[in-house]
C-alpha positions as a Markdown table, in Angstrom:
| # | Residue | x | y | z |
|---|---|---|---|---|
| 1 | Met | -6.0 | 17.8 | -30.9 |
| 2 | Thr | -9.6 | 17.5 | -30.2 |
| 3 | Thr | -10.4 | 16.6 | -26.1 |
| 4 | Met | -13.8 | 15.0 | -25.3 |
| 5 | Leu | -15.1 | 16.3 | -22.2 |
| 6 | Pro | -16.9 | 13.7 | -20.0 |
| 7 | Asn | -20.7 | 14.0 | -19.2 |
| 8 | Val | -21.6 | 16.1 | -16.6 |
| 9 | Pro | -25.0 | 16.1 | -14.6 |
| 10 | Thr | -26.5 | 19.0 | -15.2 |
| 11 | Pro | -27.9 | 20.8 | -12.0 |
| 12 | Pro | -31.7 | 21.7 | -11.6 |
| 13 | Ser | -32.5 | 25.2 | -12.2 |
| 14 | Pro | -34.3 | 27.0 | -9.8 |
| 15 | Gly | -37.6 | 26.1 | -9.4 |
| 16 | Arg | -37.3 | 22.7 | -11.6 |
| 17 | Lys | -38.2 | 20.0 | -9.6 |
| 18 | Arg | -35.3 | 17.7 | -8.6 |
| 19 | Pro | -34.9 | 14.6 | -10.4 |
| 20 | Thr | -35.8 | 11.2 | -8.7 |
| 21 | Ile | -35.0 | 7.7 | -9.1 |
| 22 | Arg | -38.1 | 7.5 | -10.8 |
| 23 | Asp | -37.5 | 10.0 | -13.3 |
| 24 | Val | -34.0 | 8.1 | -13.9 |
| 25 | Ala | -36.1 | 4.5 | -14.3 |
| 26 | Arg | -38.2 | 6.4 | -16.9 |
| 27 | Glu | -35.6 | 8.0 | -18.7 |
| 28 | Ala | -33.8 | 4.5 | -18.8 |
| 29 | Gly | -36.6 | 2.4 | -19.8 |
| 30 | Val | -35.8 | 0.0 | -16.8 |
| 31 | Ser | -37.4 | -0.7 | -13.2 |
| 32 | Tyr | -37.2 | 1.4 | -10.2 |
| 33 | Ala | -35.8 | -1.4 | -8.5 |
| 34 | Thr | -32.9 | -1.9 | -11.3 |
| 35 | Val | -31.8 | 1.5 | -10.9 |
| 36 | Ser | -31.9 | 1.4 | -6.8 |
| 37 | Arg | -29.5 | -2.0 | -7.2 |
| 38 | Val | -27.1 | -0.2 | -9.8 |
| 39 | Leu | -27.0 | 3.0 | -7.3 |
| 40 | Asn | -26.2 | 0.9 | -4.3 |
| 41 | Gly | -23.7 | -1.8 | -6.0 |
| 42 | Arg | -26.0 | -4.6 | -5.9 |
| 43 | Glu | -25.2 | -7.6 | -8.2 |
| 44 | Trp | -27.8 | -9.1 | -10.6 |
| 45 | Val | -27.7 | -6.3 | -12.9 |
| 46 | Ser | -26.7 | -6.6 | -16.4 |
| 47 | Pro | -24.1 | -4.7 | -17.7 |
| 48 | Glu | -26.5 | -3.1 | -20.2 |
| 49 | Ala | -29.1 | -2.1 | -17.6 |
| 50 | Val | -25.9 | -0.6 | -15.7 |
| 51 | Arg | -24.9 | 1.7 | -18.7 |
| 52 | Ala | -28.4 | 2.6 | -19.6 |
| 53 | Val | -29.0 | 3.8 | -15.8 |
| 54 | Arg | -25.7 | 5.8 | -15.8 |
| 55 | Asp | -26.4 | 7.3 | -19.3 |
| 56 | Ala | -30.2 | 8.4 | -17.8 |
| 57 | Ile | -28.4 | 10.0 | -14.4 |
| 58 | Ser | -26.3 | 11.9 | -16.7 |
| 59 | Arg | -28.8 | 13.4 | -19.1 |
| 60 | Thr | -31.5 | 13.8 | -15.9 |
| 61 | Gly | -28.7 | 15.5 | -13.5 |
| 62 | Tyr | -30.2 | 13.2 | -10.6 |
| 63 | Thr | -28.2 | 13.1 | -7.8 |
| 64 | Ala | -28.5 | 10.8 | -4.6 |
| 65 | Asn | -30.1 | 12.4 | -1.6 |
| 66 | Pro | -27.8 | 11.1 | 1.2 |
| 67 | His | -30.1 | 11.1 | 4.3 |
| 68 | Ala | -32.8 | 9.1 | 1.9 |
| 69 | Arg | -30.3 | 6.7 | 1.3 |
| 70 | Ser | -29.2 | 6.4 | 4.7 |
| 71 | Leu | -33.0 | 5.6 | 5.7 |
| 72 | Ala | -33.1 | 3.1 | 2.9 |
| 73 | Thr | -30.0 | 1.0 | 3.7 |
| 74 | Gly | -29.4 | 1.9 | 7.4 |
| 75 | Arg | -26.4 | 3.2 | 6.8 |
| 76 | Ser | -25.0 | 6.1 | 7.5 |
| 77 | Gly | -22.1 | 6.6 | 4.7 |
| 78 | Ser | -19.5 | 7.7 | 7.5 |
| 79 | Ile | -16.3 | 6.3 | 8.8 |
| 80 | Ala | -14.5 | 7.3 | 12.1 |
| 81 | Phe | -10.8 | 7.4 | 11.9 |
| 82 | Leu | -10.3 | 6.9 | 15.9 |
| 83 | Leu | -7.1 | 7.8 | 17.0 |
| 84 | Thr | -6.4 | 6.7 | 20.7 |
| 85 | Glu | -3.5 | 9.1 | 21.6 |
| 86 | Pro | -3.3 | 12.5 | 22.6 |
| 87 | Gln | -4.2 | 15.2 | 20.5 |
| 88 | His | -0.8 | 16.9 | 19.7 |
| 89 | Leu | 0.6 | 13.5 | 18.3 |
| 90 | Leu | -1.9 | 13.8 | 15.5 |
| 91 | Phe | 0.3 | 16.7 | 14.5 |
| 92 | Glu | 3.6 | 16.1 | 15.8 |
| 93 | Asp | 4.0 | 12.6 | 14.4 |
| 94 | Pro | 4.0 | 12.4 | 10.4 |
| 95 | Asn | 2.8 | 8.8 | 10.4 |
| 96 | Phe | -0.5 | 10.0 | 11.4 |
| 97 | Ser | -0.8 | 13.0 | 8.6 |
| 98 | Val | 0.3 | 10.3 | 5.9 |
| 99 | Leu | -2.5 | 7.5 | 7.1 |
| 100 | Leu | -5.4 | 10.5 | 7.7 |
| 101 | Arg | -4.3 | 11.9 | 4.1 |
| 102 | Gly | -4.3 | 8.4 | 2.6 |
| 103 | Val | -8.0 | 7.2 | 4.3 |
| 104 | Ala | -9.6 | 10.6 | 3.4 |
| 105 | Gln | -8.5 | 9.6 | -0.3 |
| 106 | Ala | -9.5 | 6.2 | -0.4 |
| 107 | Leu | -12.9 | 7.1 | 1.5 |
| 108 | Ser | -13.8 | 10.0 | -1.1 |
| 109 | Asp | -13.2 | 7.5 | -4.0 |
| 110 | Arg | -15.8 | 5.3 | -2.2 |
| 111 | Glu | -17.8 | 8.4 | -1.4 |
| 112 | Leu | -17.8 | 7.9 | 2.1 |
| 113 | Thr | -17.2 | 10.7 | 4.6 |
| 114 | Leu | -14.5 | 10.3 | 7.1 |
| 115 | Ile | -14.9 | 11.7 | 10.9 |
| 116 | Leu | -11.9 | 12.1 | 12.6 |
| 117 | Met | -12.4 | 11.3 | 16.3 |
| 118 | Ile | -9.7 | 11.4 | 19.3 |
| 119 | Ala | -9.9 | 9.3 | 22.4 |
| 120 | Ser | -7.1 | 9.4 | 24.9 |
| 121 | Thr | -9.0 | 10.3 | 28.2 |
| 122 | Pro | -11.4 | 8.8 | 29.9 |
| 123 | Glu | -13.9 | 11.1 | 29.2 |
| 124 | Glu | -13.2 | 11.1 | 25.3 |
| 125 | Arg | -13.7 | 7.5 | 25.4 |
| 126 | Ala | -17.0 | 7.3 | 27.0 |
| 127 | Arg | -18.2 | 9.9 | 24.5 |
| 128 | Thr | -16.7 | 8.1 | 21.6 |
| 129 | Ile | -18.6 | 4.6 | 22.6 |
| 130 | Ser | -21.7 | 6.5 | 23.0 |
| 131 | Tyr | -21.4 | 8.0 | 19.5 |
| 132 | Leu | -20.1 | 5.1 | 18.1 |
| 133 | Ser | -22.8 | 2.9 | 19.4 |
| 134 | Gly | -25.5 | 5.2 | 18.4 |
| 135 | Gly | -24.9 | 3.9 | 14.5 |
| 136 | His | -23.4 | 7.3 | 13.5 |
| 137 | Val | -20.8 | 5.9 | 11.6 |
| 138 | Asp | -20.7 | 2.5 | 9.7 |
| 139 | Gly | -17.2 | 1.5 | 10.9 |
| 140 | Val | -14.2 | 2.7 | 12.7 |
| 141 | Leu | -10.5 | 2.7 | 11.6 |
| 142 | Leu | -8.3 | 2.3 | 14.7 |
| 143 | Phe | -5.2 | 3.9 | 14.8 |
| 144 | Ser | -2.4 | 3.1 | 17.9 |
| 145 | Pro | -4.3 | 0.7 | 20.0 |
| 146 | His | -2.7 | -0.1 | 23.3 |
| 147 | Ser | -3.4 | -3.4 | 24.8 |
| 148 | Gly | -5.3 | -2.8 | 28.0 |
| 149 | Asp | -7.1 | -0.2 | 26.8 |
| 150 | Pro | -10.5 | -0.3 | 27.9 |
| 151 | Leu | -11.8 | 1.0 | 24.7 |
| 152 | Leu | -10.9 | -2.3 | 22.8 |
| 153 | Gly | -13.7 | -4.3 | 24.9 |
| 154 | Gln | -15.9 | -1.6 | 24.4 |
| 155 | Leu | -15.7 | -1.0 | 20.7 |
| 156 | Val | -16.0 | -5.3 | 20.5 |
| 157 | Gln | -19.0 | -5.3 | 22.7 |
| 158 | Ala | -20.6 | -2.5 | 20.7 |
| 159 | Glu | -20.4 | -4.6 | 17.3 |
| 160 | Val | -19.2 | -1.8 | 15.2 |
| 161 | Pro | -16.9 | -2.8 | 12.4 |
| 162 | Ile | -13.4 | -2.2 | 13.0 |
| 163 | Val | -10.1 | -2.2 | 11.2 |
| 164 | Ala | -6.9 | -1.4 | 13.1 |
| 165 | Cys | -3.6 | -0.1 | 12.1 |
| 166 | Gly | -1.3 | -2.9 | 13.4 |
| 167 | Arg | -1.7 | -6.1 | 15.3 |
| 168 | Val | -4.1 | -5.6 | 18.6 |
| 169 | Leu | -2.6 | -7.5 | 21.3 |
| 170 | Gly | -5.1 | -10.1 | 22.6 |
| 171 | Tyr | -7.8 | -9.0 | 20.1 |
| 172 | Glu | -6.5 | -10.6 | 17.2 |
| 173 | Gln | -9.2 | -12.8 | 16.6 |
| 174 | Leu | -12.1 | -10.3 | 16.9 |
| 175 | Ile | -10.7 | -7.1 | 15.1 |
| 176 | Ser | -9.6 | -7.1 | 11.7 |
| 177 | Ser | -6.1 | -5.3 | 11.2 |
| 178 | Val | -3.6 | -4.2 | 8.6 |
| 179 | Met | -0.2 | -4.2 | 9.6 |
| 180 | Ala | 3.6 | -3.8 | 8.3 |
| 181 | Asp | 5.9 | -6.4 | 8.5 |
| 182 | Asp | 7.5 | -5.1 | 11.9 |
| 183 | Arg | 9.2 | -8.1 | 12.9 |
| 184 | Asn | 11.0 | -8.6 | 9.8 |
| 185 | Gly | 11.7 | -5.0 | 8.9 |
| 186 | Gly | 13.0 | -4.6 | 12.4 |
| 187 | Arg | 15.4 | -7.3 | 11.5 |
| 188 | Ser | 16.7 | -6.2 | 8.4 |
| 189 | Ala | 17.8 | -2.7 | 10.3 |
| 190 | Val | 19.7 | -4.6 | 12.6 |
| 191 | Glu | 21.2 | -7.2 | 9.9 |
| 192 | His | 22.1 | -4.0 | 8.3 |
| 193 | Leu | 24.2 | -2.9 | 11.3 |
| 194 | Ile | 25.7 | -5.9 | 11.9 |
| 195 | Ala | 26.7 | -6.2 | 7.8 |
| 196 | Ala | 28.4 | -2.7 | 8.8 |
| 197 | Gly | 30.7 | -4.2 | 11.1 |
| 198 | Cys | 28.8 | -3.0 | 14.1 |
| 199 | Thr | 29.0 | -4.7 | 17.5 |
| 200 | Arg | 27.5 | -2.8 | 20.0 |
| 201 | Ile | 24.4 | -2.2 | 19.1 |
| 202 | Ala | 21.3 | -0.8 | 20.9 |
| 203 | Thr | 17.8 | -0.3 | 20.4 |
| 204 | Ile | 14.9 | 2.1 | 21.3 |
| 205 | Thr | 11.5 | 0.3 | 21.6 |
| 206 | Gly | 8.0 | 1.4 | 20.7 |
| 207 | Pro | 6.0 | 0.9 | 23.5 |
| 208 | Gln | 5.5 | -2.3 | 24.4 |
| 209 | Asp | 1.8 | -2.5 | 24.9 |
| 210 | Thr | 1.3 | -1.9 | 21.1 |
| 211 | Gly | 1.9 | -4.8 | 18.2 |
| 212 | Gly | 4.2 | -2.5 | 16.6 |
| 213 | Gly | 6.7 | -2.1 | 19.4 |
| 214 | Val | 6.6 | -5.5 | 20.3 |
| 215 | Asp | 7.1 | -7.0 | 16.9 |
| 216 | Arg | 10.2 | -4.3 | 16.1 |
| 217 | Leu | 12.1 | -5.4 | 19.4 |
| 218 | Gln | 11.4 | -8.9 | 18.4 |
| 219 | Gly | 13.4 | -8.2 | 15.0 |
| 220 | Tyr | 15.8 | -6.6 | 17.1 |
| 221 | His | 16.6 | -9.9 | 19.1 |
| 222 | Asp | 16.0 | -12.2 | 16.0 |
| 223 | Ala | 18.9 | -10.6 | 14.1 |
| 224 | Leu | 21.3 | -10.7 | 17.1 |
| 225 | Ile | 20.5 | -14.2 | 18.1 |
| 226 | Ala | 21.0 | -15.4 | 14.5 |
| 227 | His | 24.4 | -13.7 | 14.3 |
| 228 | Gly | 25.6 | -15.2 | 17.7 |
| 229 | Asp | 25.7 | -12.2 | 19.5 |
| 230 | Thr | 24.7 | -11.6 | 23.2 |
| 231 | Ile | 21.3 | -9.5 | 24.0 |
| 232 | Glu | 22.4 | -6.9 | 26.5 |
| 233 | Pro | 19.5 | -5.7 | 28.6 |
| 234 | Gly | 21.3 | -2.4 | 29.1 |
| 235 | Arg | 21.6 | -1.8 | 25.4 |
| 236 | Val | 17.6 | -1.7 | 25.3 |
| 237 | Ala | 15.7 | 1.7 | 26.2 |
| 238 | His | 11.9 | 2.2 | 25.8 |
| 239 | Gly | 10.0 | 4.9 | 24.1 |
| 240 | Asp | 6.4 | 5.9 | 22.9 |
| 241 | Trp | 7.4 | 7.0 | 19.5 |
| 242 | Ser | 8.0 | 10.6 | 20.6 |
| 243 | Arg | 11.0 | 12.7 | 19.3 |
| 244 | Ala | 11.3 | 13.5 | 23.5 |
| 245 | Ser | 11.3 | 10.1 | 24.1 |
| 246 | Gly | 13.9 | 8.8 | 21.8 |
| 247 | Ala | 16.0 | 11.6 | 23.0 |
| 248 | Ala | 15.6 | 10.3 | 26.9 |
| 249 | Ala | 16.1 | 6.8 | 25.6 |
| 250 | Met | 19.5 | 8.0 | 23.8 |
| 251 | Arg | 20.7 | 9.6 | 26.9 |
| 252 | Thr | 20.3 | 6.1 | 29.3 |
| 253 | Leu | 21.9 | 4.2 | 26.6 |
| 254 | Leu | 24.8 | 6.4 | 26.5 |
| 255 | Glu | 24.9 | 6.2 | 30.5 |
| 256 | His | 24.9 | 2.5 | 30.2 |
| 257 | Asp | 27.3 | 1.8 | 27.3 |
| 258 | Pro | 29.2 | 5.1 | 26.3 |
| 259 | Glu | 30.9 | 3.0 | 23.3 |
| 260 | Leu | 27.9 | 1.8 | 21.5 |
| 261 | Asp | 28.7 | 1.9 | 17.9 |
| 262 | Ala | 24.6 | 1.8 | 16.5 |
| 263 | Val | 21.5 | 2.4 | 17.4 |
| 264 | Phe | 18.2 | 0.8 | 15.9 |
| 265 | Ala | 15.2 | 3.3 | 16.8 |
| 266 | Ala | 11.6 | 1.8 | 16.1 |
| 267 | Ser | 10.4 | 4.9 | 14.6 |
| 268 | Asp | 11.9 | 7.8 | 12.8 |
| 269 | Ala | 10.7 | 10.3 | 15.3 |
| 270 | Met | 12.5 | 8.6 | 18.1 |
| 271 | Ala | 15.9 | 8.5 | 15.8 |
| 272 | Glu | 15.8 | 12.1 | 15.3 |
| 273 | Gly | 15.4 | 12.6 | 18.9 |
| 274 | Ala | 18.2 | 10.1 | 19.4 |
| 275 | Leu | 20.5 | 12.0 | 17.0 |
| 276 | Arg | 20.1 | 15.2 | 18.9 |
| 277 | Val | 21.5 | 13.6 | 21.9 |
| 278 | Leu | 24.5 | 12.4 | 19.7 |
| 279 | Arg | 25.3 | 15.5 | 18.5 |
| 280 | Glu | 25.3 | 17.1 | 22.2 |
| 281 | Ala | 27.7 | 14.2 | 23.3 |
| 282 | Ala | 30.2 | 14.9 | 20.4 |
| 283 | Arg | 29.4 | 11.4 | 18.9 |
| 284 | Ala | 29.8 | 11.8 | 15.0 |
| 285 | Val | 27.0 | 9.7 | 13.1 |
| 286 | Pro | 27.7 | 7.7 | 11.0 |
| 287 | Gly | 31.3 | 8.0 | 12.1 |
| 288 | Asp | 31.2 | 6.8 | 16.0 |
| 289 | Val | 27.5 | 5.8 | 15.9 |
| 290 | Arg | 25.4 | 4.3 | 13.0 |
| 291 | Val | 21.5 | 5.2 | 13.4 |
| 292 | Val | 18.6 | 3.2 | 11.6 |
| 293 | Gly | 15.1 | 4.4 | 12.1 |
| 294 | Phe | 11.4 | 2.9 | 11.4 |
| 295 | Asp | 8.8 | 4.4 | 9.0 |
| 296 | Asp | 10.5 | 6.6 | 6.3 |
| 297 | Ser | 8.2 | 9.2 | 7.0 |
| 298 | Gly | 9.1 | 12.6 | 5.4 |
| 299 | Leu | 10.8 | 13.3 | 8.6 |
| 300 | Ala | 13.9 | 10.7 | 7.6 |
| 301 | Ala | 15.4 | 12.6 | 4.3 |
| 302 | Thr | 15.4 | 15.7 | 6.5 |
| 303 | Thr | 17.2 | 14.9 | 9.7 |
| 304 | Glu | 21.0 | 15.4 | 9.9 |
| 305 | Pro | 22.3 | 13.3 | 8.6 |
| 306 | Pro | 19.5 | 11.6 | 6.3 |
| 307 | Leu | 18.4 | 9.1 | 8.2 |
| 308 | Thr | 18.8 | 5.4 | 7.0 |
| 309 | Thr | 15.0 | 3.5 | 7.9 |
| 310 | Val | 12.6 | 0.9 | 7.4 |
| 311 | Arg | 10.0 | 1.9 | 4.8 |
| 312 | His | 6.7 | 1.4 | 6.2 |
| 313 | Pro | 4.2 | 1.6 | 3.1 |
| 314 | Leu | 1.8 | 4.1 | 5.0 |
| 315 | Asp | -0.3 | 4.7 | 1.6 |
| 316 | Arg | -0.8 | 1.3 | 1.0 |
| 317 | Val | -1.7 | 0.5 | 4.8 |
| 318 | Ala | -4.3 | 3.0 | 4.7 |
| 319 | Glu | -5.9 | 2.1 | 1.4 |
| 320 | Glu | -5.7 | -1.6 | 2.9 |
| 321 | Met | -7.5 | -0.3 | 5.9 |
| 322 | Val | -10.6 | 1.3 | 3.8 |
| 323 | Arg | -11.1 | -1.7 | 1.5 |
| 324 | Leu | -10.7 | -4.5 | 4.2 |
| 325 | Leu | -13.3 | -2.3 | 6.5 |
| 326 | Thr | -15.7 | -2.4 | 3.5 |
| 327 | Asp | -15.4 | -6.2 | 3.3 |
| 328 | Val | -16.0 | -6.2 | 7.1 |
| 329 | Ile | -19.4 | -4.1 | 7.2 |
| 330 | Ala | -20.4 | -6.3 | 4.3 |
| 331 | Gly | -20.2 | -9.0 | 6.7 |
| 332 | Arg | -17.2 | -10.8 | 5.7 |
| 333 | Thr | -14.9 | -12.7 | 8.4 |
| 334 | Pro | -12.5 | -10.6 | 10.3 |
| 335 | Leu | -8.5 | -10.9 | 9.0 |
| 336 | Ser | -5.6 | -9.5 | 9.2 |
| 337 | Ile | -3.1 | -8.1 | 6.2 |
| 338 | Thr | 0.8 | -7.9 | 6.6 |
| 339 | Val | 2.5 | -5.6 | 3.7 |
| 340 | Pro | 5.9 | -6.0 | 3.4 |
| 341 | Thr | 8.8 | -3.5 | 4.6 |
| 342 | Ser | 12.0 | -2.4 | 3.1 |
| 343 | Leu | 15.3 | -0.7 | 4.0 |
| 344 | Val | 16.1 | 2.8 | 2.5 |
| 345 | Val | 19.7 | 3.3 | 2.9 |
| 346 | Arg | 20.6 | 7.3 | 3.8 |
| 347 | Glu | 23.9 | 9.0 | 5.3 |
| 348 | Ser | 23.3 | 8.0 | 9.0 |
| 349 | Ser | 24.1 | 4.4 | 8.1 |
| 350 | Pro | 25.8 | 4.0 | 4.7 |
| 351 | Ala | 26.1 | 0.7 | 3.1 |
């Protein structure tokens, strides 16, 4: 069996002049302008001309000069991954690592450079705005935005193309976003618990200044109301997505209602914290208390017991964010995309 190897451009040997666009044009038998349009992905180039240019690039060993292209197009070729949470959460919360990996791959596929930025303090925010306003990036992928954060208004004023992960409260018409169907995901989690016969269902919410935190709590309400159940304020405790906040919220819930029989935690990390507290309180899972999380991060399958959770398709979210940002950079109208969720049943709350 013979394997055909793809054409690989040969790098210029030492002392040999670096091939230019004009060399490619001469080799392809087309104009300089045609080569430029092909390299920059412009329209109005025939398929035959595209093939001729690509073949000529392969034969000449031409590679683009990023600095020259930046000067010619007015673009940097760089995209910022901007996290507005404390730095330690980048490593503690498994969702951020999945999103970072997905974004890095999607940008690499488009020959764009990823710049990681963290802006959780006033000083970091000031440096971030200064950098982004200076034209050093073509756009921003914004993660974990909180309503009331002055950074949001500053980003909009800087007129930097932005796509957020999740709904940005108060900026829905100004900032494009890609989000999971958080509300229906929360509702499906609670309906699963109701179908299992649970009658004293508590929830640990995400931050209520985030779209995901608000919508997942609303899904909890929707399910209870649809089944004629009463919403007890004492069965709602708030967290910040972290394990520690999930543990603290679980202690509060048990103090209010020691006989609760189910918990819906708005993130897997908070659910893991809740599982630890339930073990300490000698409450068996799922025998005494069923637990459902949200995200289906790598964490969910490793908890004890493995966690029933709502799958948040983070790889797809990352890809859609990059795709949408390239549209916004090209001048298209901001819009929002919602991707569906699904319930993944494991031992913490079997069917």
